[in-house]
Structures are given as structure tokens and as C-alpha cells.
Amino acid sequence: MTAHQARKRFGQNFLVDLAVVDAIVRAIAPKRDDVMIEIGPGLSALTAPLLGQLEKLTAIEIDRDLAARLRQRFSVDRLTVVEADALQVDFRQFGQALRIVGNLPYNISSPLLFALVDCADQVRDQHFMLQREVVDRMVAQPGGSDYSRLSVMLQYRYQIHKLFDVAPEAFDPPPRVTSAIVRMIPRGAERLQALDEKLFATVVQRAFSQRRKMLRGVLGEWTAFIPWETLGVLPTWRAEQVSVAGFVGMTDALFTAGVRA
Ligand code: SAM
């Protein structure tokens, strides 16, 4: 087989450090019957060891040449190759208790994480390699500059654990930044839920749209509907100081006052 030329537009940085591959697969801990979906299998650095422990795997790959290689290398009974843009795939078609994994193309990581929220009820867990800076934002707590819309929207729906960093030298070609592995476990039915999740998303987006501005400035006419004292939030705070529970409380008060997304 001829060597594959890495394509920048598809965010192709292939894992070549076998110790890192092993650490990732051990963190995922596949069981034979798991329903696992890999996003961006590439040259199968993770695909092959995962398939060593699984009965079957589904892999979504956008690059036609890489999809063809995967079909050549693995039998169709074991590996289902979906040649598609993962952002266009409806993950609900794959069933329940999904385990989603991938060394994600960094150019689509945020939109993909947001898109996967819609099928979180069908997911058991997600393990991703991302830019370390993105993982730091995902796990950030209120009060720091890493705390952002991404932190609030994902922590609302998942328990998120940063597992370990991966240096650029683990890839070919090496990316310019350090990466990290993250584990995401969807929160169950007992989770804190906003009365209206669309409105929750709108409130969070609006609050962070001008993150240096005080809440009363950025929320404008909504300010009067929020029981600040009861929520333990001040109108002079900035979005980065408000906890997930604080945003849920603000959303519920606005919804009760008749505000809609
Ligand atoms: N998993 C391999 C590894 O660890 O070496 C490859 C990882 S590489 C960072 C990202 C992979 O995702 C590439 O194979 C790339 O072609 C694929 N990819 C890029 N954009 C994609 C998309 N929108 N949907 C599905 N796969 C995509």
C-alpha cells in the first residue's frame, strides 16, 4: 500500500506513539459486546487495538482514501466503515449505550461536542483526544478565564474528567499544540434540568457573548426578572463567575416570567 499523505484540511495528525495508543485503549477499556463508534479512524492507530478487544466497531471517516484502506484492511463483519462527515451523522441510528471514541480532528471538535449533546441520552461514555486548551475549557470551574460557554453547556450534560496530556511528538505530523484525553459521562435523569433547555442555551450564549460585561449589561431587559439574591448571583458579576446551577436558576426564572428562546 502506498504511503498516505496527511491532509491538513481534515486535521490529520496520526498517532504513532504506541505507548500513548496503549494508554488510550486502556483508559477506554473496551468490552467484547460494547457498541463502539470511532470518529476519524485515519490509519487505524486506535481502530486496530480496539478491534482486538471488541467483536465489532463502527468507524466514521470523511477521507475517501482512508475509508478505502480501512475496508481493505478489516473484514466487513468486524468493522463497519461509514464514509461521511461526522458532523452530518445522526448518532441516534447506532442504538443505545453507545461508547464514542476518537482522536478528533481539531477543526471540528467544538461543533462536534455540541452536536453530540443531542444524543447524550443514548451514550454511555465518550473518550476523545482534543487540544489540551479545549479540554481545560471543558473542565474549567467558575472564576477563571478558561470557564466559558463550552464549560457550562457540556458540564450541564456530562461529568467530565481530564485523563492525561499527549505531547506533539506522539503524532505524525506533530500538531503545534499539546493534546489531552478527556472522558465524558452523560449525567442521568437525576441531573439538574432547566425548565426549558433551548432557553438555557440562549441565556448561556447571551451571557458569554460579551464576557467582560456585567450580567445586568449583557442581559438587558431580562435583568428585572431574575431573583438575584435567591440565586446567590449578583447582577454586577460577569458570566465567568456563574455556576451551571446559577445559569439553570436564571433560566427557570426567565421561563416562569414568560421569556422564550
Ligand atoms: N484516529 C487516527 C489516529 O489517531 O491516528 C486519526 C486521527 S486524525 C487527528 C483525525 C481523523 O479524522 C482523520 O483520519 C481525518 O481524515 C478524520 N476526519 C476529519 N474530519 C472529519 C469529519 N468531519 N468526519 C469524520 N472524520 C473526519
XYZ file of C-alpha atoms and ligand atoms in Angstrom:
288
model
C 0.000 0.000 0.000
C 1.361 3.462 -0.853
C 2.069 5.892 1.981
C -0.810 8.211 2.840
C -0.069 11.937 2.562
C -1.601 13.638 5.652
C -4.331 16.104 4.652
C -4.335 19.314 6.635
C -7.910 20.200 5.740
C -9.101 17.047 7.507
C -6.984 17.753 10.600
C -4.876 14.661 10.001
C -2.269 14.114 12.714
C -1.790 10.397 13.054
C -0.883 8.788 16.378
C 2.422 6.955 16.091
C 3.498 6.533 19.730
C 2.443 3.008 20.680
C 2.719 3.703 24.421
C 0.174 6.511 24.021
C -2.093 4.280 21.921
C -1.910 1.660 24.657
C -2.707 4.197 27.405
C -5.752 5.439 25.471
C -7.086 1.940 24.821
C -6.578 1.035 28.492
C -8.481 4.180 29.528
C -11.352 3.212 27.208
C -11.255 -0.408 28.493
C -13.343 -1.955 25.710
C -15.515 -4.993 26.493
C -16.327 -7.507 23.784
C -20.008 -6.565 23.378
C -19.667 -2.788 23.625
C -21.403 -0.752 20.937
C -18.480 1.457 19.990
C -18.263 4.207 17.397
C -14.902 5.687 16.427
C -14.793 9.129 14.845
C -11.880 9.684 12.442
C -10.107 6.296 12.444
C -7.468 7.519 9.983
C -4.698 4.951 9.557
C -6.272 2.813 12.339
C -3.833 3.568 15.173
C -6.731 3.136 17.630
C -9.049 1.117 15.384
C -6.791 -1.952 15.278
C -6.174 -2.308 19.044
C -9.836 -1.529 19.776
C -10.924 -4.236 17.343
C -8.531 -6.575 19.112
C -10.854 -6.394 22.118
C -14.238 -5.805 20.512
C -16.500 -8.034 18.478
C -17.446 -5.151 16.188
C -16.715 -1.485 15.657
C -18.265 1.284 13.567
C -15.889 3.947 12.257
C -16.820 7.279 10.664
C -14.182 8.631 8.276
C -14.549 11.585 5.898
C -11.438 10.879 3.798
C -12.359 8.612 0.893
C -8.835 7.164 0.560
C -8.618 6.327 4.254
C -12.111 4.792 4.207
C -10.996 2.553 1.292
C -7.870 1.461 3.208
C -9.959 0.571 6.256
C -12.323 -1.540 4.132
C -9.328 -3.333 2.671
C -7.660 -3.980 5.992
C -10.611 -5.137 8.134
C -13.420 -7.550 7.370
C -16.861 -6.042 6.931
C -18.189 -8.364 9.676
C -15.954 -6.652 12.224
C -15.603 -3.064 11.035
C -18.441 -1.007 9.569
C -16.963 1.970 7.757
C -19.273 4.964 7.465
C -17.739 7.281 4.871
C -19.174 10.603 5.993
C -18.660 13.904 7.746
C -19.214 13.101 11.441
C -20.978 16.470 11.816
C -23.687 15.237 9.415
C -24.162 11.821 11.026
C -27.183 11.154 13.234
C -25.654 9.103 16.055
C -29.115 8.012 17.222
C -29.124 5.444 14.398
C -26.427 3.420 16.185
C -28.598 2.376 19.146
C -28.262 2.646 22.907
C -25.417 2.665 25.458
C -23.054 3.964 22.782
C -19.379 4.317 23.534
C -17.994 7.054 21.293
C -14.237 7.458 20.907
C -11.814 9.314 18.688
C -8.655 11.252 18.179
C -10.718 14.110 16.850
C -9.836 16.433 14.017
C -9.283 19.635 15.972
C -11.007 21.857 13.414
C -14.400 20.285 14.144
C -14.072 19.416 17.823
C -16.294 22.126 19.368
C -19.202 21.790 16.873
C -18.988 18.007 17.208
C -19.095 18.134 21.025
C -22.146 20.406 20.846
C -23.845 18.155 18.238
C -23.315 15.047 20.384
C -25.219 16.663 23.279
C -28.425 15.914 21.334
C -27.884 12.163 21.619
C -26.404 12.134 25.156
C -29.334 10.006 26.397
C -28.136 7.188 24.141
C -24.493 7.428 25.126
C -22.694 5.505 27.863
C -19.430 7.399 27.579
C -17.157 9.366 25.250
C -13.348 9.363 25.161
C -11.700 11.949 22.970
C -8.274 13.309 22.186
C -8.568 17.080 21.862
C -6.347 20.119 22.083
C -5.372 20.446 25.739
C -6.648 24.019 25.719
C -10.140 22.771 24.750
C -10.081 20.109 27.497
C -9.035 22.768 30.016
C -12.085 24.807 28.993
C -14.358 21.765 29.231
C -13.398 21.077 32.864
C -12.941 24.709 33.994
C -14.751 25.893 37.113
C -16.350 29.352 37.549
C -13.994 32.200 38.280
C -11.245 31.657 35.726
C -10.689 32.761 32.170
C -10.991 29.148 30.871
C -14.605 28.999 32.088
C -16.738 29.570 29.002
C -19.943 28.671 27.164
C -18.346 25.304 26.313
C -17.717 24.582 30.035
C -21.289 25.404 31.054
C -23.077 23.628 28.187
C -21.009 20.438 28.494
C -20.840 20.270 32.307
C -24.635 20.683 32.362
C -24.967 17.417 30.424
C -21.817 15.395 31.293
C -19.420 14.547 34.075
C -16.096 15.441 32.502
C -12.658 14.133 33.505
C -9.344 15.162 32.030
C -7.239 11.966 31.926
C -3.756 12.805 30.612
C -1.779 15.031 28.257
C -0.252 13.855 24.983
C 2.820 15.604 23.570
C 3.014 16.711 19.900
C 5.794 14.133 19.226
C 3.258 11.323 19.633
C 1.821 12.262 16.208
C 2.920 12.340 12.607
C 2.896 15.102 11.536
C 3.158 16.662 15.018
C 0.481 19.292 15.758
C 1.609 22.686 17.048
C -0.098 22.226 20.415
C -0.263 19.727 23.270
C -3.276 17.407 23.305
C -5.197 15.753 26.120
C -7.533 12.812 26.615
C -10.940 13.532 28.088
C -13.659 11.206 29.408
C -17.286 12.371 29.274
C -20.107 10.510 31.017
C -23.654 11.739 30.370
C -25.496 12.727 33.532
C -28.576 10.603 34.291
C -32.239 11.510 34.799
C -31.467 12.839 38.316
C -29.399 15.658 36.833
C -30.194 19.305 37.342
C -32.507 20.222 34.460
C -33.599 23.627 33.237
C -37.344 24.096 32.641
C -36.515 24.859 29.006
C -33.197 23.661 27.578
C -33.407 25.861 24.492
C -33.777 28.907 26.707
C -30.883 27.657 28.890
C -28.658 27.558 25.784
C -29.807 31.059 24.794
C -29.177 32.518 28.253
C -25.678 30.999 28.422
C -24.866 32.197 24.912
C -26.078 35.719 25.648
C -24.248 35.922 28.999
C -20.930 34.901 27.386
C -21.427 36.970 24.213
C -19.570 39.845 25.891
C -17.738 38.130 28.693
C -16.101 41.290 30.053
C -19.501 42.930 30.554
C -21.546 42.704 33.769
C -24.579 40.410 33.631
C -27.013 43.317 34.035
C -25.499 44.952 30.969
C -25.390 41.902 28.773
C -28.807 40.529 29.829
C -30.522 43.905 29.340
C -34.330 43.725 29.738
C -34.107 40.222 31.312
C -32.293 41.598 34.387
C -35.536 42.593 36.121
C -36.941 39.039 36.008
C -34.027 37.404 37.823
C -34.250 36.862 41.636
C -30.557 37.649 42.105
C -30.438 37.332 45.857
C -32.253 33.973 45.958
C -29.905 32.573 43.314
C -26.820 33.887 45.081
C -25.718 35.645 41.907
C -25.026 39.366 41.588
C -26.077 41.456 38.560
C -22.615 43.025 38.690
C -20.923 39.640 38.127
C -19.619 38.539 34.773
C -20.734 35.313 33.079
C -17.473 33.597 34.038
C -18.450 33.823 37.732
C -21.803 31.995 37.386
C -22.027 28.252 38.132
C -24.048 25.829 35.986
C -26.703 25.789 38.753
C -26.751 29.608 38.657
C -27.470 29.563 34.912
C -30.229 26.976 35.430
C -31.777 29.196 38.146
C -31.618 32.258 35.883
C -33.193 30.306 33.014
C -36.042 28.969 35.159
C -36.838 32.446 36.495
C -36.899 33.875 32.969
C -39.040 30.990 31.686
C -41.504 31.442 34.549
C -41.665 35.151 33.679
C -42.680 34.198 30.124
C -39.336 34.616 28.320
C -38.856 32.121 25.455
C -35.804 31.190 23.384
N -7.547 8.141 14.722
C -6.382 8.366 13.892
C -5.173 8.407 14.768
O -5.322 8.531 15.985
O -4.056 8.344 14.239
C -6.512 9.638 13.069
C -6.715 10.914 13.852
S -6.655 12.401 12.892
C -6.327 13.585 14.150
C -8.347 12.786 12.536
C -9.075 11.838 11.586
O -10.426 12.306 11.417
C -8.502 11.748 10.192
O -8.496 10.420 9.776
C -9.452 12.589 9.324
O -9.498 12.190 7.977
C -10.774 12.344 10.026
N -11.758 13.424 9.863
C -11.520 14.748 9.688
N -12.666 15.434 9.614
C -13.653 14.527 9.764
C -15.078 14.624 9.770
N -15.689 15.804 9.629
N -15.796 13.488 9.914
C -15.167 12.276 10.069
N -13.825 12.129 10.070
C -13.087 13.237 9.926
